Amino acid sequence: MTTVQPKTFLKDSVAFPFCKGCGHHHYVHNLDRALSSLQLDPKKVCIVSDIGCIGILDSLFVSPHTFHTTHGRSTAFATGVELADGILNDSKLKTVVVIGDGGATIGLLHVVNAALMNVDVTVLVANNMLYGMTGGQHSGFSPLEFITPTTPEGNIVPPMDICAMIKSCGAEYVTSISATDKNLTNVIADAIAHPGFALVEIVELCTEFAIGNNKIDGKTIQAMAEQHNAATLPATFKRKEFCEEYKSKVLGHPSKIKNDALTQRYISSLHGTRRWVIAGTAGEKVQLSSYLLMRAGILCGLHATQKNDNPVTQGSGFSLSEVVLSSEEIYYTGIDVPDVVIISSAEGLKEVTANGTISRSNKQTVIIMEDSLPEITTSARIYRVPLRSMCTPQRATTSAVAAFIARELVIPIEAIVDSIQMHVGEKVSLYQDDIKKLLPLLS
Amino acid sequence: MSIQQIKIRTGNQMIAEGALHAGCQFFAGYPITPASGIYKSMIEELPRRNGVAISSPDEISALAYCVGASARGAKAMTATSGPGWSLMIETVQYALMTELPVVIAVVQRLGPSTGGATQGAQGDILLTEYCTSGAYTIPIFAPSTAEECFEVASLAMFWAEELRTPVIILSDKEIGMMSEDVNFSSLVSSPVNYRKQPVNNDTDGYKTYNFKSLADVPLFSPIGGEHKTTITGSAHDKGGSLQKNSPETIEVLRHLQKKITSRAEEMAFVKTDDDPNADILIISFGITARTAREAVKLARKQGMRVRLVNVISLFPIPEKLLKKAAKGVHTIFIAEENLTGQYRSVIQHLFAGTIVIGINSFGKMITPNDILGCITL
């Protein structure tokens, strides 16, 4: 099917909503000419705008898709559109972000991230150096000494150079140009045609708020654009567009996740619920030992839950796990009175003391703890054993779990050995040796 | 006995599984405890299934990427917790206004503000439901087990597409981060659907937000599709043109609410642990509903006649089901892990003439004994 290219993408004889003399007139006409000159199918063009005077240009366009978004966020929405187009679809869409300097100040991170990614989005920043729609407040782009309603004594904060900033993000097509520059159509067209991120700063005048109090005219604007355009565009572009990169390096690669479905192999004599608390030091496989216990229970057809706790830094301080095993579906997942508590280090003891595990233990509770730790006061039955020296700190909690299972025989010892072996392979013999050594100490 | 399909999974992993099963094609997220497990699962698994999983620089970008992708036609989802959810509220309002489907999993933690990253809570019910100016109804589904996380994720994807609207999965830290045995052979899911699209080639007649009756869901055409789309978060007519308060614009706004509420009964979903002769009703949801089930078990051992309703579809409020459950009881207890009884505050008006008592806790899980203590008083 041949698509007839329109001469203009704009509505017929529509009045522009901009103030007389506003640079946005040039911006809109040049964007329209650029789209026409590229002979794009309007169905493959999306104009993404947001809040501000320039943002309402979406109502002027008749044929391209328009996506009028929230203030400053247009580049983020456009990135989403392009990711879905470039990776999930045919990648034929051209997405153009229309944003003011106010919007670019608010949503700078979105522009930065699109530039870092090098996603195929063209951002056309209409820089008139202030927020025009909301009363002429200064923006992050207002020059020093610029007088606005919010800087009546002149702006005392220097403006950002969006081009320099975005170039530092690795964007290759970045340039600045005056809204009245005769080359504007070509620059916009080149930017849109560029197969990756592109940014054009279009420097303009706000006739309503910038003129009068400020000595500013076409020459000043031209000079500003040239200053921001100090580095010329490269002769060749080296970066691969993000979606292309994603498709070649990420998409469709085989899953690394193994099939971890479990089959019941053993029978447990447990009727009811067993609640375990295992505490030790981060990095000493405390949470792994809980996982292996949980898996042993499931290998026996039991239901199981596991909850972990550790400080926010994860790799330091205590590590704690709670495991509930039950012959019935587990509803309540907390532990009021623990059945078994294993403590392998001072950090673990501190935590089970602080969180009330010890004080909530009773005569039914069995506590297996490292024998070098201080005495604790509880009605629970305590076994003090040299877990760390006998089993090494890394195996301490897992071997203690396995030894207690071997002593109690509610879960067959084969189930926990099997579970450990599924994780460590032949090294399971080290744990079996630990169990032999620990077992006499738990009688 | 064969249990071939038992796997150890967290609730977060099962939300990802459910979304993938429902055909989610796009995920953008920013990591946050206790929701990061969803992010991690999606980053690992979605690209393997030829979908896009992107890490964004913040939560504002995450949801904006999703809504942009949805406008291009992708079934999209993100996940976060309270602090990130706060940042997403601007964009969820936009998605609602622009009728762009998206699913957001909010895994609650203790607030306000940064609050407690690893402390559970059910304190975001009102924040989540009433986050739009105008308090438009946002469908919210709350899972209480890892298996229900799968079911609810699939349900959320279904309704987001069906209604062209944002839908929330309201999970919590306990459900999200706890591992449990999940029987994959008994998972429940909704039909896999896609937003309804125009079938004819009448490209000139297409309007982005067209409907005849207020309850109709406009046909969707993507950006880049055959129909010109005009999307805006500003008040608009059916064609998407910016309007002030023209009658058509007001009609569009009414339609945003009506298309949801007219389907409320279809969305209504509770799980009841019934005693037909109950004189006490316990209503709960999420992690606390599990605790309540344990409490009910204990109460029945003491000879008490108790009915439990676990509310999965928190919003639209399943009014008929709740009223039906309240028949014949003299007292209703509503258990939730927040300070003021947030869900109770929006449902207790349904139970005029019956005593309604809140069971609340925050900073710690409600225990079966907490509930038992209240209902046996």
Coordinates of C-alpha atoms in Angstrom, one line a residue, chain A residues 52-331:
Chain A
G52 CA 3.6 24.6 29.0
C53 CA 2.9 26.9 26.1
I54 CA 4.8 24.7 23.6
G55 CA 3.1 21.6 24.9
I56 CA -0.2 22.6 23.5
L57 CA 1.1 22.3 19.9
D58 CA -0.4 18.8 19.9
S59 CA -3.8 20.3 19.1
L60 CA -2.3 21.9 15.9
F61 CA -1.3 18.6 14.3
V62 CA -3.8 16.7 12.3
S63 CA -2.2 13.5 11.3
P64 CA 0.6 12.2 13.5
H65 CA -0.2 10.5 16.8
T66 CA -0.1 13.0 19.7
F67 CA 0.6 12.1 23.3
H68 CA 0.1 15.0 25.7
T69 CA 1.6 14.1 29.1
T70 CA 2.5 15.5 32.5
H71 CA 4.8 18.4 33.2
G72 CA 8.4 17.5 32.4
R73 CA 7.7 13.8 32.0
S74 CA 7.3 13.7 28.2
T75 CA 10.7 12.2 27.6
A76 CA 10.0 9.3 30.0
F77 CA 6.7 8.5 28.3
A78 CA 8.4 8.8 24.9
T79 CA 11.1 6.4 26.1
G80 CA 8.4 3.9 27.0
V81 CA 6.8 4.3 23.6
E82 CA 10.1 3.8 21.8
L83 CA 11.1 0.7 23.9
A84 CA 7.8 -1.0 23.0
D85 CA 8.1 0.1 19.4
G86 CA 11.8 -0.8 18.9
I87 CA 11.8 -4.1 20.8
L88 CA 8.3 -5.4 20.7
N89 CA 7.2 -4.0 17.3
D90 CA 8.6 -3.1 13.9
S91 CA 10.7 -0.1 15.1
K92 CA 9.3 2.1 12.4
L93 CA 7.9 4.8 14.7
K94 CA 9.6 8.2 15.0
T95 CA 9.0 9.7 18.4
V96 CA 9.6 13.4 18.9
V97 CA 9.5 15.1 22.3
V98 CA 8.3 18.7 22.4
I99 CA 9.3 20.2 25.7
G100 CA 10.0 23.7 27.1
D101 CA 13.0 24.8 29.3
G102 CA 10.6 24.6 32.3
G103 CA 9.7 21.0 31.4
A104 CA 13.3 20.1 30.8
T105 CA 14.2 21.5 34.2
I106 CA 11.5 19.5 35.9
G107 CA 12.2 16.3 33.9
L108 CA 15.9 16.6 33.4
L109 CA 16.5 13.0 34.7
H110 CA 14.2 11.7 32.0
V111 CA 16.2 13.5 29.3
V112 CA 19.5 12.4 30.8
N113 CA 18.4 8.8 31.0
A114 CA 17.1 8.7 27.4
A115 CA 20.5 10.1 26.4
L116 CA 22.4 7.6 28.4
M117 CA 20.3 4.8 26.9
N118 CA 20.6 6.2 23.4
V119 CA 17.0 5.3 22.7
D120 CA 15.6 6.6 19.4
V121 CA 13.8 9.7 20.8
T122 CA 14.3 13.2 19.5
V123 CA 14.0 15.9 22.1
L124 CA 13.3 19.4 20.9
V125 CA 13.8 21.8 23.8
A126 CA 12.0 25.1 23.3
N127 CA 14.3 27.3 25.5
N128 CA 12.7 30.7 26.0
M129 CA 14.5 30.9 29.4
L130 CA 11.4 30.9 31.6
Y131 CA 8.1 29.2 32.5
G132 CA 5.8 31.1 30.2
M133 CA 2.4 29.6 30.9
T134 CA 2.5 30.0 34.7
G135 CA 3.5 33.6 34.9
G136 CA 7.1 33.9 33.6
Q137 CA 9.0 32.4 36.5
H138 CA 12.7 31.8 35.9
S139 CA 13.8 28.3 35.0
G140 CA 17.0 26.3 35.2
F141 CA 17.8 27.8 31.8
S142 CA 17.4 31.5 32.7
P143 CA 20.7 33.4 32.1
L144 CA 22.4 35.3 34.9
E145 CA 20.9 38.7 35.6
F146 CA 17.7 37.7 33.7
I147 CA 14.8 39.6 35.1
T148 CA 11.6 37.6 35.6
P149 CA 8.6 38.0 38.0
T150 CA 10.5 35.6 40.4
T151 CA 13.9 37.3 39.9
P152 CA 13.0 41.0 39.9
E153 CA 16.6 41.9 40.9
G154 CA 18.0 39.7 38.2
N155 CA 18.8 36.0 38.3
I156 CA 21.7 35.2 40.5
V157 CA 21.9 31.5 39.6
P158 CA 23.8 30.5 36.4
P159 CA 21.8 28.6 33.7
M160 CA 22.5 25.0 32.7
D161 CA 23.9 24.3 29.3
I162 CA 21.7 21.4 28.3
C163 CA 23.8 20.6 25.3
A164 CA 27.0 20.2 27.4
M165 CA 25.1 18.2 30.0
I166 CA 23.5 15.8 27.5
K167 CA 26.7 15.4 25.6
S168 CA 28.3 14.2 28.8
C169 CA 25.7 11.4 28.8
G170 CA 27.1 10.0 25.6
A171 CA 24.5 11.4 23.3
E172 CA 25.9 12.0 19.9
Y173 CA 23.4 14.2 18.2
V174 CA 23.2 17.3 20.4
T175 CA 23.0 20.8 19.1
S176 CA 21.6 24.3 19.7
I177 CA 20.1 26.7 17.3
S178 CA 18.1 29.9 17.3
A179 CA 14.4 29.6 16.5
T180 CA 14.8 32.1 13.6
D181 CA 17.8 30.3 12.1
K182 CA 17.2 29.5 8.4
N183 CA 18.7 26.1 8.9
L184 CA 16.3 25.1 11.7
T185 CA 14.1 22.8 9.5
N186 CA 17.2 20.8 8.3
V187 CA 18.6 20.5 11.9
I188 CA 15.3 19.2 13.2
A189 CA 15.0 16.8 10.3
D190 CA 18.5 15.5 10.8
A191 CA 17.9 15.0 14.5
I192 CA 14.7 13.0 13.8
A193 CA 16.4 11.0 11.2
H194 CA 19.3 10.1 13.5
P195 CA 18.8 6.5 14.6
G196 CA 19.4 7.1 18.3
F197 CA 18.9 9.8 20.9
A198 CA 19.0 13.4 19.6
L199 CA 18.5 16.7 21.3
V200 CA 18.1 20.1 19.7
E201 CA 17.9 23.2 21.9
I202 CA 15.9 25.8 20.1
V203 CA 16.6 29.2 21.7
E204 CA 13.6 31.5 21.6
L205 CA 12.2 34.7 23.0
C206 CA 9.1 34.9 25.2
T207 CA 7.5 38.2 24.1
E208 CA 5.2 38.3 27.1
F209 CA 7.7 38.0 29.9
A210 CA 11.3 38.2 28.6
I211 CA 11.2 41.3 26.5
G212 CA 11.0 44.7 28.2
N213 CA 12.9 44.1 31.4
N214 CA 15.8 42.4 29.7
K215 CA 18.2 43.6 27.0
I216 CA 17.7 40.7 24.7
D217 CA 17.2 40.4 21.0
G218 CA 17.8 38.1 18.0
K219 CA 21.5 38.6 18.2
T220 CA 21.7 37.7 21.8
I221 CA 19.7 34.6 21.1
Q222 CA 21.9 33.7 18.2
A223 CA 25.0 34.1 20.3
M224 CA 23.5 32.0 23.1
A225 CA 22.8 29.2 20.6
E226 CA 26.3 29.3 19.2
Q227 CA 27.8 29.3 22.7
H228 CA 25.8 26.1 23.5
N229 CA 26.8 24.6 20.2
A230 CA 30.6 25.0 20.7
A231 CA 31.2 21.4 19.8
T232 CA 30.2 20.5 16.3
L233 CA 28.3 17.4 15.5
P234 CA 30.6 14.4 14.9
A235 CA 31.2 13.2 11.3
T236 CA 30.1 9.7 12.1
F237 CA 27.9 8.3 14.9
K238 CA 29.3 5.3 16.7
R239 CA 26.7 4.3 19.3
K240 CA 24.2 1.6 18.7
E241 CA 20.6 2.5 19.4
F242 CA 19.3 1.1 22.7
C243 CA 16.6 -1.2 21.3
E244 CA 19.0 -2.7 18.8
E245 CA 21.5 -3.2 21.6
Y246 CA 18.8 -4.8 23.7
K247 CA 17.6 -7.1 21.0
S248 CA 21.2 -8.4 20.3
K249 CA 22.4 -8.7 23.9
V250 CA 19.4 -9.3 26.1
L251 CA 16.3 -10.4 24.3
G252 CA 15.5 -14.1 23.8
H253 CA 18.6 -15.4 25.6
P254 CA 18.0 -18.8 27.2
S255 CA 16.7 -18.9 30.8
K256 CA 19.3 -19.5 33.5
I257 CA 16.5 -20.7 35.9
K258 CA 16.7 -24.5 36.5
N259 CA 13.6 -26.6 36.9
D260 CA 13.4 -26.7 40.6
A261 CA 10.2 -28.6 41.0
L262 CA 10.3 -31.0 44.0
T263 CA 8.9 -34.5 44.3
Q264 CA 8.0 -36.1 47.6
R265 CA 10.5 -38.8 48.3
Y266 CA 10.2 -39.3 52.1
I267 CA 7.6 -39.6 54.7
S268 CA 7.5 -37.5 57.9
S269 CA 5.8 -38.4 61.1
L270 CA 5.1 -34.8 61.9
H271 CA 1.4 -34.2 62.7
G272 CA 0.9 -30.5 63.3
T273 CA 3.4 -27.7 63.1
R274 CA 7.1 -27.2 63.9
R275 CA 8.4 -23.6 64.2
W276 CA 12.1 -23.1 63.8
V277 CA 14.2 -19.9 64.4
I278 CA 17.8 -20.0 63.1
A279 CA 20.1 -17.1 63.9
G280 CA 23.7 -16.3 63.3
T281 CA 26.0 -13.9 61.4
A282 CA 25.5 -12.5 57.9
G283 CA 27.6 -14.4 55.4
E284 CA 27.6 -17.6 57.4
K285 CA 24.8 -19.3 55.4
V286 CA 22.1 -18.9 58.0
Q287 CA 19.3 -18.3 55.5
L288 CA 20.6 -21.1 53.3
S289 CA 20.3 -23.5 56.2
S290 CA 16.7 -22.5 56.6
Y291 CA 16.1 -23.0 52.9
L292 CA 17.6 -26.5 53.1
L293 CA 15.4 -27.3 56.1
M294 CA 12.3 -26.0 54.3
R295 CA 13.2 -28.1 51.2
A296 CA 13.8 -31.2 53.4
G297 CA 10.3 -30.7 54.8
I298 CA 8.8 -30.3 51.3
L299 CA 10.6 -33.5 50.2
C300 CA 8.6 -35.2 53.0
G301 CA 5.3 -33.8 51.7
L302 CA 5.1 -31.1 54.4
H303 CA 4.0 -27.5 53.9
A304 CA 6.7 -25.0 54.6
T305 CA 7.3 -21.2 55.0
Q306 CA 10.5 -19.3 55.4
K307 CA 11.0 -15.7 56.4
N308 CA 14.4 -14.0 56.5
D309 CA 15.6 -10.9 58.3
N310 CA 18.9 -9.0 58.2
P311 CA 20.1 -5.4 58.6
V312 CA 19.5 -3.2 55.6
T313 CA 23.2 -3.5 54.5
Q314 CA 22.6 -7.3 54.2
G315 CA 26.3 -8.3 54.3
S316 CA 27.0 -7.4 57.9
G317 CA 25.5 -8.0 61.4
F318 CA 23.0 -10.6 62.1
S319 CA 21.1 -13.0 59.8
L320 CA 17.9 -14.6 61.0
S321 CA 15.4 -17.0 59.5
E322 CA 12.1 -18.4 60.6
V323 CA 10.9 -21.7 59.2
V324 CA 7.5 -23.2 59.7
L325 CA 6.9 -26.8 58.8
S326 CA 3.5 -28.3 59.0
S327 CA 1.5 -31.4 58.0
E328 CA -1.4 -29.0 57.2
E329 CA -1.7 -25.9 55.2
I330 CA 0.1 -23.0 57.0
Y331 CA -2.1 -20.1 57.7

